[in-house]
Amino acid sequence: MRDELPIWLHNFDSEQFLRDVNHHLVVALQPIVEANTGVVVAHEALMRGFDDLGFPDPGALLDGAAARKRLFEVDCCVIAKAIAARARFPKAEGGALFLNLDGRNLQHWRALRTFLELRCEQLGLSAQDLCIELSEAHQPLAPEAFEEAVRGLRAAGLQIAIDDFGTGVSGMQMLYQAAPDFIKIDKFFIKSMPSDAKKRLLVGSIVDLAHTLGSRVIAEGVETVEQLICCREANCDLIQGYLIARPATDPSELATGYAERVHAGAAAAESGESLMIEKFIEEVPTLQENTPLAVLFDQLTVNPGRNVYPVLDRDGLPRGAVRESDVKPLLHSPFGRDLARNRSIGMTIGDFVRPIPTLESSTPIAQRLELIADHAEDGVVVTKALRYLGYMSSGSLLKLANEVRLQQAAAQNPLTRLPGNNAIAGFLERCRQHDSLPRLVAYIDIDHFKAFNDRYGFEMGDRAILILASILKSLERDHAAFVGHIGGDDFFLGAEGAACDALDKIMQTIGARFRHVAESLYSPEDRAAGFIEARARDGTQTRFPLLSCTVAALRLEPGYRPQTTLALTTRLTALKSLARQQKASLQMEACV
């Protein structure tokens, strides 16, 4: 380690090192905003000035401080500067302050908690305004000691976040032990999401898991509109990155909201699912973290059938729930109520809060319902733009799941289970409005399908339709395409952003892939002949080639906005007719 330090530090006094750190280091704040609205929820404090001390990055400076046995003091120095910067915001602005803590300092959690409480008291802040970011790097504590440290910090009102989630080998263990309020997905996953289907799948899975455990998800390093759209489609709650704002050392340079930045990715309008959720929300009293425990005892007495109470922070953000089962031993002990009312002991709701699954009303809920079904015996907290909207018991959740399934069945094609015309119309309208991105829409149908269906019967006809549906579903899975079933042998394919470039090339292969598989549906004789004989629509006996498909596609370049969705579908229909006339399997046109 000594050889890795700047030369000036090799024989330098530790006290002088701390004085220089205090003199040169500054803190920059970067906003963390709601993914759909751009409202600022928090700021992360980032270290700046380390290069003036001869270090290439913050990690190297912290390693240097550790080598000189001054790591805790350096962390506290940065944290103190960050809290002072946060205190400069007006009281109603700024949100939470995210503070990075070197894992080697977690063993000093008691001293850290005392330090934070004193600094907050001096500057008129609360511990609830702070969130401690933990990562796998330099995490020396045993599992039991780690859990004790997290419990100790949380008991002071501090929020907990796991940083750089997904890049280490023990992230799942930390997720289980810390039960964090926030999970920050590392930019390694975010950077290439638009072009990497596997990363989109992984991010979506992480988000679903986090929501099931009651944590909110922050996507780090969002720099492009395409990345923003992918994060929103994966249901990330919060966004952080250069697309929103660069870190600023002067808090006055930061805005209170960034709606214009997130709206560049055109957030989806409120869905019918959101309104459906609100029908099943129940009237349940909520409690604050700092509410005396005696208030809960009174509620349990007044409402003997109610055993779960949502808990919110002072800004109305959910922090979890308190269960009757967790306080039952104290409630029914001889002196339990007296202890709960004893102000000198100071027992509060926050001492008994545990995570509870959350259901964000503005995101698609079908898959979420499946994931939380096995973890929702205590119900779920429903949020809207991260704010508490209400509570739903397990019974109401079951009713909601049944209604969602009924709606899905009505909206999907019963054969292929693909979205139907309403979803296709919604996608076309979104394409019409999102004119800042490249977009692609395509009409696909099977050639000579009626003759094949008449000759081989509807069961074989259904198999042909399912073959094409399967090919198109693979594009949805691997390239973030939207696939819909118009009806019969007609399909719709669409994409936005970076996915358009991949589909440009892949669409040329759809016809060949379909022909190759569809040949297996014919008898050996018809396959060898290369055609079948059947009656045409005018009743004459005609030779029909083996099944193939025609693709008519429009690429809408950035800046192009059609007047109506009807204009798009009319143009696609004309392109399909042109392809048929020219006997082309693919007819593509660009709109600029």
XYZ file of C-alpha atoms in Angstrom:
592
model
C 0.000 0.000 0.000
C 2.866 2.400 0.841
C 4.176 2.354 -2.746
C 0.706 3.225 -4.077
C 0.498 6.456 -2.051
C 1.452 9.826 -3.552
C 5.150 10.503 -2.925
C 4.400 13.461 -0.665
C 2.507 11.158 1.720
C 5.271 8.621 2.323
C 6.790 10.533 5.228
C 3.975 12.926 5.954
C 2.392 13.674 9.302
C -1.113 12.205 9.686
C -2.482 15.383 11.221
C -1.204 17.422 8.288
C -2.805 14.877 5.960
C -6.177 15.460 7.636
C -5.735 19.230 7.424
C -5.015 18.965 3.704
C -7.984 16.658 3.191
C -10.246 19.141 4.948
C -8.813 21.992 2.878
C -8.931 20.398 -0.584
C -11.922 18.079 -0.528
C -15.292 19.455 -1.563
C -18.651 17.789 -2.048
C -20.735 17.792 -5.219
C -24.428 16.913 -5.090
C -26.180 14.997 -7.869
C -29.997 14.802 -8.007
C -31.914 11.533 -7.794
C -35.349 11.959 -9.385
C -38.573 10.048 -9.870
C -38.411 8.171 -13.161
C -41.821 9.295 -14.403
C -42.123 12.852 -13.086
C -38.603 14.234 -12.637
C -39.393 15.312 -9.071
C -36.227 15.428 -6.958
C -36.361 12.816 -4.205
C -32.754 12.959 -3.008
C -29.186 14.032 -3.760
C -26.061 11.909 -3.569
C -22.933 13.477 -2.082
C -19.882 12.809 -4.263
C -16.279 13.516 -3.306
C -14.346 16.085 -5.356
C -10.824 17.509 -4.961
C -9.080 14.155 -4.465
C -6.927 14.819 -7.541
C -5.530 17.958 -5.878
C -4.186 15.627 -3.194
C -2.485 13.395 -5.767
C -5.052 10.590 -5.861
C -6.611 9.333 -9.122
C -10.038 8.593 -7.625
C -11.938 8.649 -4.307
C -11.202 4.974 -3.654
C -7.462 5.585 -3.817
C -7.751 8.463 -1.344
C -9.715 6.294 1.085
C -7.119 3.532 0.745
C -4.436 6.112 1.524
C -6.366 7.262 4.574
C -6.739 3.647 5.717
C -2.988 3.131 5.380
C -2.456 6.076 7.737
C -5.180 4.896 10.162
C -7.286 7.954 9.354
C -10.095 6.408 7.324
C -12.892 7.168 9.787
C -11.834 10.800 10.127
C -11.720 11.254 6.338
C -15.173 9.711 5.892
C -16.530 11.980 8.632
C -14.892 14.998 6.993
C -16.651 14.305 3.689
C -19.947 13.530 5.426
C -19.790 16.766 7.435
C -19.267 18.797 4.258
C -22.169 16.968 2.593
C -24.560 17.611 5.488
C -23.577 21.278 5.488
C -24.334 21.469 1.752
C -27.697 19.762 2.276
C -28.556 22.233 5.045
C -28.254 25.072 2.519
C -31.361 23.848 0.699
C -34.710 25.413 1.653
C -36.513 23.237 4.188
C -39.088 21.897 1.704
C -36.503 21.056 -0.968
C -33.566 18.739 -1.397
C -35.068 15.467 -0.218
C -32.839 12.852 1.372
C -29.051 13.055 1.324
C -27.253 9.879 0.216
C -23.885 9.429 1.927
C -21.286 6.893 0.793
C -19.735 5.029 3.705
C -16.557 3.020 3.271
C -17.320 -0.532 4.399
C -14.262 -0.559 6.645
C -15.924 2.118 8.785
C -19.125 0.181 9.391
C -17.516 -1.399 12.458
C -17.541 2.110 13.984
C -21.285 2.478 13.495
C -21.925 3.679 17.044
C -19.459 6.547 16.703
C -20.832 7.310 13.237
C -24.403 7.417 14.515
C -23.445 9.814 17.303
C -21.528 12.008 14.858
C -24.465 12.159 12.429
C -26.994 12.940 15.153
C -24.842 15.813 16.446
C -24.265 17.293 12.977
C -27.962 17.082 12.128
C -28.916 18.742 15.407
C -26.420 21.560 14.804
C -27.755 22.237 11.291
C -31.470 21.748 11.903
C -31.766 18.457 10.034
C -33.082 15.057 11.054
C -31.458 11.645 10.780
C -34.401 10.736 8.545
C -32.967 13.173 5.984
C -29.918 10.916 5.551
C -29.406 7.633 3.723
C -26.231 5.590 4.220
C -24.965 3.856 1.072
C -23.261 0.521 1.692
C -21.402 -1.569 -0.873
C -19.644 -4.919 -0.977
C -16.245 -3.258 -1.335
C -14.125 -3.467 1.836
C -16.880 -5.138 3.841
C -14.955 -6.925 6.635
C -17.780 -7.557 9.102
C -19.154 -11.005 9.806
C -22.855 -11.433 8.910
C -24.033 -11.063 12.512
C -21.961 -7.922 13.072
C -23.145 -6.472 9.752
C -26.797 -6.974 10.707
C -26.191 -5.415 14.134
C -24.563 -2.357 12.550
C -27.420 -1.879 10.078
C -30.013 -2.240 12.848
C -28.141 0.300 14.937
C -28.051 2.874 12.139
C -31.675 2.283 11.244
C -32.725 2.683 14.894
C -31.462 6.272 14.729
C -33.841 6.943 11.822
C -31.211 6.648 9.088
C -32.223 5.098 5.784
C -30.101 2.381 4.162
C -29.158 1.862 0.506
C -27.099 -0.847 -1.201
C -24.777 0.726 -3.766
C -23.485 -0.833 -7.013
C -25.906 -3.735 -6.691
C -25.190 -6.615 -9.053
C -21.445 -6.120 -9.506
C -20.170 -8.218 -6.584
C -20.527 -11.773 -5.376
C -22.360 -11.181 -2.093
C -24.959 -8.608 -3.097
C -27.848 -10.989 -2.466
C -26.558 -11.662 1.038
C -26.378 -7.917 1.731
C -29.884 -7.496 0.327
C -31.192 -10.141 2.703
C -29.340 -8.831 5.757
C -29.767 -5.090 5.271
C -33.426 -5.038 4.087
C -32.513 -1.706 2.432
C -34.814 1.185 1.688
C -33.083 1.620 -1.688
C -31.123 -0.525 -4.134
C -28.851 1.259 -6.610
C -28.293 -0.718 -9.816
C -24.768 -0.212 -11.092
C -24.222 1.641 -14.375
C -22.557 -1.505 -15.782
C -26.085 -2.810 -16.367
C -27.670 0.518 -17.289
C -25.156 1.626 -19.930
C -25.916 -1.047 -22.525
C -29.525 -1.871 -21.630
C -30.920 -0.514 -24.940
C -28.821 -2.977 -26.967
C -28.472 -5.888 -24.527
C -31.596 -7.972 -23.937
C -29.932 -10.014 -21.176
C -29.187 -6.886 -19.163
C -32.756 -5.676 -19.612
C -33.945 -9.027 -18.292
C -31.552 -8.900 -15.324
C -32.483 -5.326 -14.407
C -36.177 -6.161 -14.617
C -35.640 -9.166 -12.353
C -33.678 -7.086 -9.819
C -36.454 -4.482 -9.756
C -39.149 -7.117 -9.253
C -37.183 -8.706 -6.411
C -36.546 -5.338 -4.753
C -40.209 -4.334 -4.896
C -41.245 -7.693 -3.506
C -38.944 -7.067 -0.529
C -40.208 -3.504 -0.064
C -37.168 -1.659 -1.478
C -37.119 1.104 -4.082
C -34.746 0.968 -7.043
C -32.390 3.667 -8.325
C -30.828 3.340 -11.780
C -27.333 4.875 -11.721
C -25.441 6.346 -14.655
C -28.408 7.150 -16.919
C -26.958 9.256 -19.737
C -29.268 8.806 -22.742
C -32.988 8.911 -23.456
C -32.833 5.288 -24.626
C -31.402 4.234 -21.262
C -34.118 6.217 -19.477
C -36.839 4.460 -21.470
C -35.337 1.041 -20.707
C -35.122 1.854 -16.989
C -38.705 3.024 -16.942
C -39.890 -0.066 -18.812
C -38.052 -2.165 -16.206
C -40.051 -0.234 -13.551
C -37.058 1.454 -11.900
C -38.413 3.959 -9.387
C -35.661 6.570 -9.482
C -33.074 7.837 -11.958
C -29.611 9.312 -11.440
C -27.121 10.331 -14.105
C -25.868 12.962 -16.528
C -29.132 12.885 -18.500
C -30.796 14.473 -15.468
C -27.984 16.638 -14.096
C -24.249 16.593 -13.486
C -22.980 16.835 -9.905
C -22.721 20.433 -8.700
C -20.567 21.810 -5.899
C -22.896 24.806 -5.592
C -26.404 23.709 -4.503
C -27.889 26.848 -6.077
C -27.074 25.375 -9.504
C -29.468 22.477 -8.901
C -33.143 22.593 -9.849
C -36.083 21.450 -7.738
C -37.375 19.272 -10.583
C -36.319 17.888 -13.949
C -39.635 17.127 -15.647
C -38.368 18.226 -19.061
C -35.488 15.725 -18.865
C -37.592 12.682 -18.026
C -40.373 13.724 -20.385
C -37.850 13.507 -23.220
C -38.431 9.792 -22.744
C -42.197 10.349 -22.837
C -43.595 8.713 -19.720
C -46.605 6.522 -20.292
C -50.007 7.909 -19.433
C -51.888 6.586 -16.435
C -53.199 3.161 -17.268
C -56.511 1.539 -16.523
C -54.613 -0.784 -14.196
C -53.801 2.192 -11.961
C -57.480 3.031 -11.630
C -58.250 -0.644 -11.033
C -55.775 -0.794 -8.146
C -57.366 2.193 -6.461
C -60.704 0.337 -6.314
C -59.207 -2.246 -3.969
C -57.360 0.097 -1.612
C -58.589 -0.121 1.985
C -58.973 2.610 4.575
C -56.243 1.863 7.109
C -54.717 4.239 9.685
C -51.054 5.008 9.017
C -48.397 5.674 11.618
C -45.250 7.783 11.639
C -41.857 6.330 12.523
C -41.486 8.625 15.516
C -45.001 7.935 16.836
C -44.941 6.606 20.425
C -45.585 2.882 20.651
C -48.534 3.568 22.960
C -50.462 4.965 19.963
C -50.186 1.587 18.230
C -51.464 -0.151 21.359
C -54.483 2.164 21.333
C -55.128 1.394 17.651
C -54.960 -2.346 18.285
C -57.516 -1.959 21.066
C -59.904 0.109 18.928
C -59.455 -2.085 15.822
C -59.016 -5.659 17.104
C -59.276 -7.134 13.597
C -56.546 -4.915 12.143
C -53.073 -6.400 12.647
C -50.941 -4.526 10.062
C -50.311 -0.770 10.014
C -48.305 0.986 7.264
C -45.523 3.239 8.539
C -44.510 6.452 6.746
C -41.725 8.949 7.171
C -42.498 12.617 7.648
C -42.539 13.199 3.865
C -45.205 10.559 3.287
C -42.829 7.944 1.890
C -43.428 4.342 3.021
C -40.846 2.922 5.415
C -42.491 -0.481 5.966
C -45.177 -1.742 8.327
C -45.610 -2.702 11.946
C -47.416 -5.948 12.782
C -49.404 -6.841 15.860
C -47.420 -10.085 16.080
C -44.181 -8.116 16.561
C -45.467 -6.193 19.587
C -47.781 -8.864 20.982
C -45.380 -10.094 23.715
C -44.997 -6.536 24.992
C -48.679 -5.688 24.519
C -49.837 -8.596 26.672
C -47.098 -8.464 29.294
C -48.082 -7.178 32.773
C -46.253 -3.859 32.403
C -46.124 -3.584 28.602
C -48.533 -0.670 28.255
C -46.812 1.236 31.052
C -43.442 0.765 29.358
C -44.874 1.953 26.036
C -46.169 5.147 27.683
C -42.972 5.842 29.614
C -41.435 8.845 27.837
C -38.050 8.331 29.437
C -37.766 4.970 27.649
C -38.922 6.517 24.372
C -40.230 3.442 22.559
C -41.533 4.380 19.099
C -43.118 2.715 16.096
C -39.754 2.911 14.328
C -38.330 0.305 16.712
C -40.698 -2.329 15.278
C -40.897 -1.466 11.573
C -40.226 -4.271 9.092
C -40.314 -4.224 5.263
C -43.545 -4.914 3.399
C -43.994 -5.546 -0.354
C -44.903 -2.482 -2.414
C -47.071 -2.151 -5.501
C -46.463 0.953 -7.634
C -49.798 1.873 -9.206
C -48.262 3.538 -12.269
C -46.429 0.420 -13.496
C -47.792 -2.761 -15.140
C -49.053 -4.979 -12.360
C -49.711 -8.417 -13.852
C -46.174 -9.748 -13.395
C -45.763 -7.949 -10.061
C -48.847 -9.685 -8.689
C -47.389 -13.083 -9.541
C -44.095 -12.242 -7.844
C -45.520 -10.883 -4.598
C -48.261 -13.491 -4.216
C -46.098 -15.709 -1.994
C -44.813 -12.799 0.111
C -47.989 -10.817 0.723
C -49.603 -12.577 3.653
C -49.483 -9.189 5.424
C -50.816 -7.349 2.360
C -48.996 -4.676 0.351
C -48.408 -0.948 0.478
C -49.614 0.772 -2.705
C -47.644 3.783 -3.940
C -48.111 6.379 -6.648
C -44.943 8.132 -7.824
C -43.335 6.547 -4.721
C -45.737 8.345 -2.342
C -48.048 6.347 -0.132
C -51.399 5.795 -1.807
C -52.950 3.155 0.422
C -52.902 -0.363 1.774
C -54.268 -3.562 0.285
C -54.835 -6.702 2.357
C -54.056 -10.168 1.032
C -57.781 -10.701 0.401
C -58.081 -7.544 -1.688
C -54.884 -8.491 -3.485
C -56.457 -11.790 -4.508
C -59.528 -9.986 -5.868
C -57.292 -7.610 -7.824
C -55.327 -10.536 -9.281
C -58.545 -12.168 -10.492
C -59.718 -8.965 -12.165
C -56.336 -8.454 -13.841
C -56.442 -11.998 -15.226
C -59.912 -11.390 -16.637
C -58.760 -8.180 -18.321
C -55.671 -9.889 -19.695
C -57.784 -12.657 -21.167
C -60.041 -10.082 -22.832
C -57.113 -8.049 -24.217
C -55.009 -10.943 -25.522
C -55.506 -13.060 -28.572
C -56.786 -16.388 -27.200
C -54.580 -18.449 -29.530
C -51.196 -16.711 -29.344
C -51.606 -14.857 -26.002
C -50.170 -11.785 -27.684
C -51.538 -8.264 -27.057
C -54.506 -7.389 -29.233
C -55.668 -4.319 -31.115
C -56.081 -2.015 -28.103
C -52.442 -2.523 -27.095
C -51.321 -2.102 -30.712
C -53.249 1.174 -30.968
C -51.583 2.343 -27.756
C -48.134 1.524 -29.109
C -48.847 3.374 -32.369
C -49.974 6.451 -30.453
C -46.814 6.329 -28.352
C -44.725 6.085 -31.527
C -46.554 9.069 -32.944
C -45.756 11.190 -29.900
C -42.164 10.032 -29.226
C -40.714 11.881 -32.182
C -37.341 12.437 -30.496
C -36.451 8.771 -31.101
C -36.205 6.502 -34.132
C -39.248 4.207 -34.281
C -40.156 1.195 -36.368
C -43.602 -0.247 -37.100
C -44.308 -3.298 -39.254
C -47.301 -5.245 -40.569
C -46.711 -8.976 -41.062
C -49.067 -11.534 -42.531
C -48.903 -15.074 -43.866
C -49.083 -15.528 -47.631
C -51.467 -18.136 -49.111
C -52.868 -18.884 -45.655
C -56.500 -19.410 -46.756
C -55.548 -22.061 -49.297
C -53.419 -23.889 -46.721
C -56.179 -23.670 -44.111
C -58.778 -25.013 -46.563
C -56.541 -27.904 -47.572
C -55.172 -28.965 -44.167
C -57.851 -27.759 -41.752
C -58.033 -25.156 -38.999
C -55.840 -27.079 -36.520
C -52.913 -27.021 -38.933
C -53.775 -23.407 -39.726
C -53.490 -22.572 -36.030
C -50.103 -24.296 -35.931
C -48.886 -22.082 -38.778
C -50.059 -18.979 -36.900
C -48.313 -20.158 -33.726
C -45.060 -20.733 -35.635
C -44.992 -17.112 -36.806
C -46.029 -15.908 -33.340
C -43.132 -17.842 -31.794
C -40.623 -16.266 -34.188
C -41.934 -12.789 -33.392
C -41.951 -13.460 -29.640
C -38.226 -14.225 -29.845
C -37.716 -10.688 -31.174
C -39.686 -9.334 -28.229
C -37.498 -11.298 -25.816
C -34.110 -10.644 -27.414
C -34.480 -7.144 -28.862
C -37.091 -5.312 -26.753
C -39.577 -5.324 -29.623
C -43.329 -4.954 -29.185
C -45.326 -7.771 -30.780
C -49.091 -7.765 -31.231
C -51.645 -10.020 -32.916
C -54.072 -8.065 -35.085
C -56.159 -11.157 -35.760
C -56.178 -14.219 -38.002
C -52.798 -14.449 -39.737
C -51.971 -10.726 -39.327
C -49.355 -9.519 -36.821
C -47.785 -6.241 -35.721
C -44.151 -5.567 -34.808
C -42.751 -2.350 -33.342
C -39.676 -0.904 -31.655
C -38.282 2.371 -30.316
C -34.779 3.745 -29.899
C -31.698 1.560 -30.284
C -33.770 -1.586 -30.870
C -34.747 -0.249 -34.322
C -31.265 -0.775 -35.768
C -31.194 -4.433 -34.749
C -34.692 -5.065 -36.124
C -33.807 -3.421 -39.453
C -31.493 -6.350 -40.164
C -33.480 -9.082 -38.436
C -36.706 -8.352 -40.337
C -34.993 -9.529 -43.501
C -34.698 -12.992 -41.938
C -38.286 -13.386 -40.675
C -39.601 -14.679 -43.996
C -36.855 -17.291 -44.411
C -37.206 -18.479 -40.800
C -40.958 -18.872 -41.177
C -40.763 -20.678 -44.546
C -38.196 -23.125 -43.197
C -40.326 -24.154 -40.198
C -43.702 -23.980 -41.975
C -42.568 -26.532 -44.573
C -42.828 -29.198 -41.880
C -46.610 -28.713 -41.836
C -47.016 -30.085 -45.374
C -47.196 -33.676 -46.504
C -44.000 -35.065 -48.087
C -45.691 -35.002 -51.505
C -46.739 -31.348 -51.297
C -43.375 -30.388 -49.850
C -41.596 -32.095 -52.768
C -43.906 -30.443 -55.305
C -43.409 -27.022 -53.750
C -47.092 -26.104 -54.049
C -50.633 -27.231 -53.266
C -53.787 -27.095 -55.339
C -56.844 -25.429 -53.828
C -59.747 -23.237 -54.846
C -59.080 -19.535 -55.132
C -61.566 -16.947 -53.871
C -63.264 -16.932 -57.292
C -63.762 -20.707 -57.097
C -61.177 -21.722 -59.702
C -58.676 -24.496 -58.962
C -55.281 -22.825 -58.509
C -51.728 -23.720 -57.560
C -50.543 -21.975 -54.390
C -46.886 -21.828 -53.279
C -45.935 -23.078 -49.823
C -46.523 -20.760 -46.885
C -44.401 -17.636 -46.609
C -44.911 -14.230 -45.035
C -44.789 -10.608 -46.127
C -43.363 -7.804 -43.977
C -44.280 -4.166 -44.621
C -42.284 -1.796 -42.402
C -42.011 1.932 -41.779
C -39.000 3.474 -40.064
C -39.913 6.802 -38.478
C -36.811 8.926 -38.109
C -36.367 11.382 -35.202
C -38.373 14.535 -35.812
C -41.053 12.841 -37.919
C -44.528 12.873 -36.370
C -47.533 11.593 -38.353
C -50.786 13.482 -37.901
C -52.712 10.410 -36.733
C -52.207 6.713 -36.088
C -54.614 6.117 -38.977
C -52.052 7.725 -41.280
C -49.519 5.127 -40.117
C -51.783 2.122 -40.582
C -52.951 3.373 -43.998
C -49.357 3.719 -45.138
C -48.493 0.243 -43.830
C -51.444 -1.273 -45.701
C -50.324 0.404 -48.934
C -46.783 -0.908 -48.405
C -48.086 -4.434 -47.903
C -50.042 -4.231 -51.169
C -46.925 -2.998 -52.956
C -44.898 -5.895 -51.536
C -47.506 -8.363 -52.775
C -47.456 -6.832 -56.256
C -43.671 -7.006 -56.413
C -43.604 -10.457 -54.756
C -41.167 -9.126 -52.141
C -40.970 -10.661 -48.676
C -39.928 -7.306 -47.162
C -40.986 -3.813 -48.168
C -39.478 -1.030 -46.053
C -39.820 2.730 -46.255
C -38.271 5.543 -44.214
C -40.284 8.536 -43.020
C -38.271 11.700 -42.433
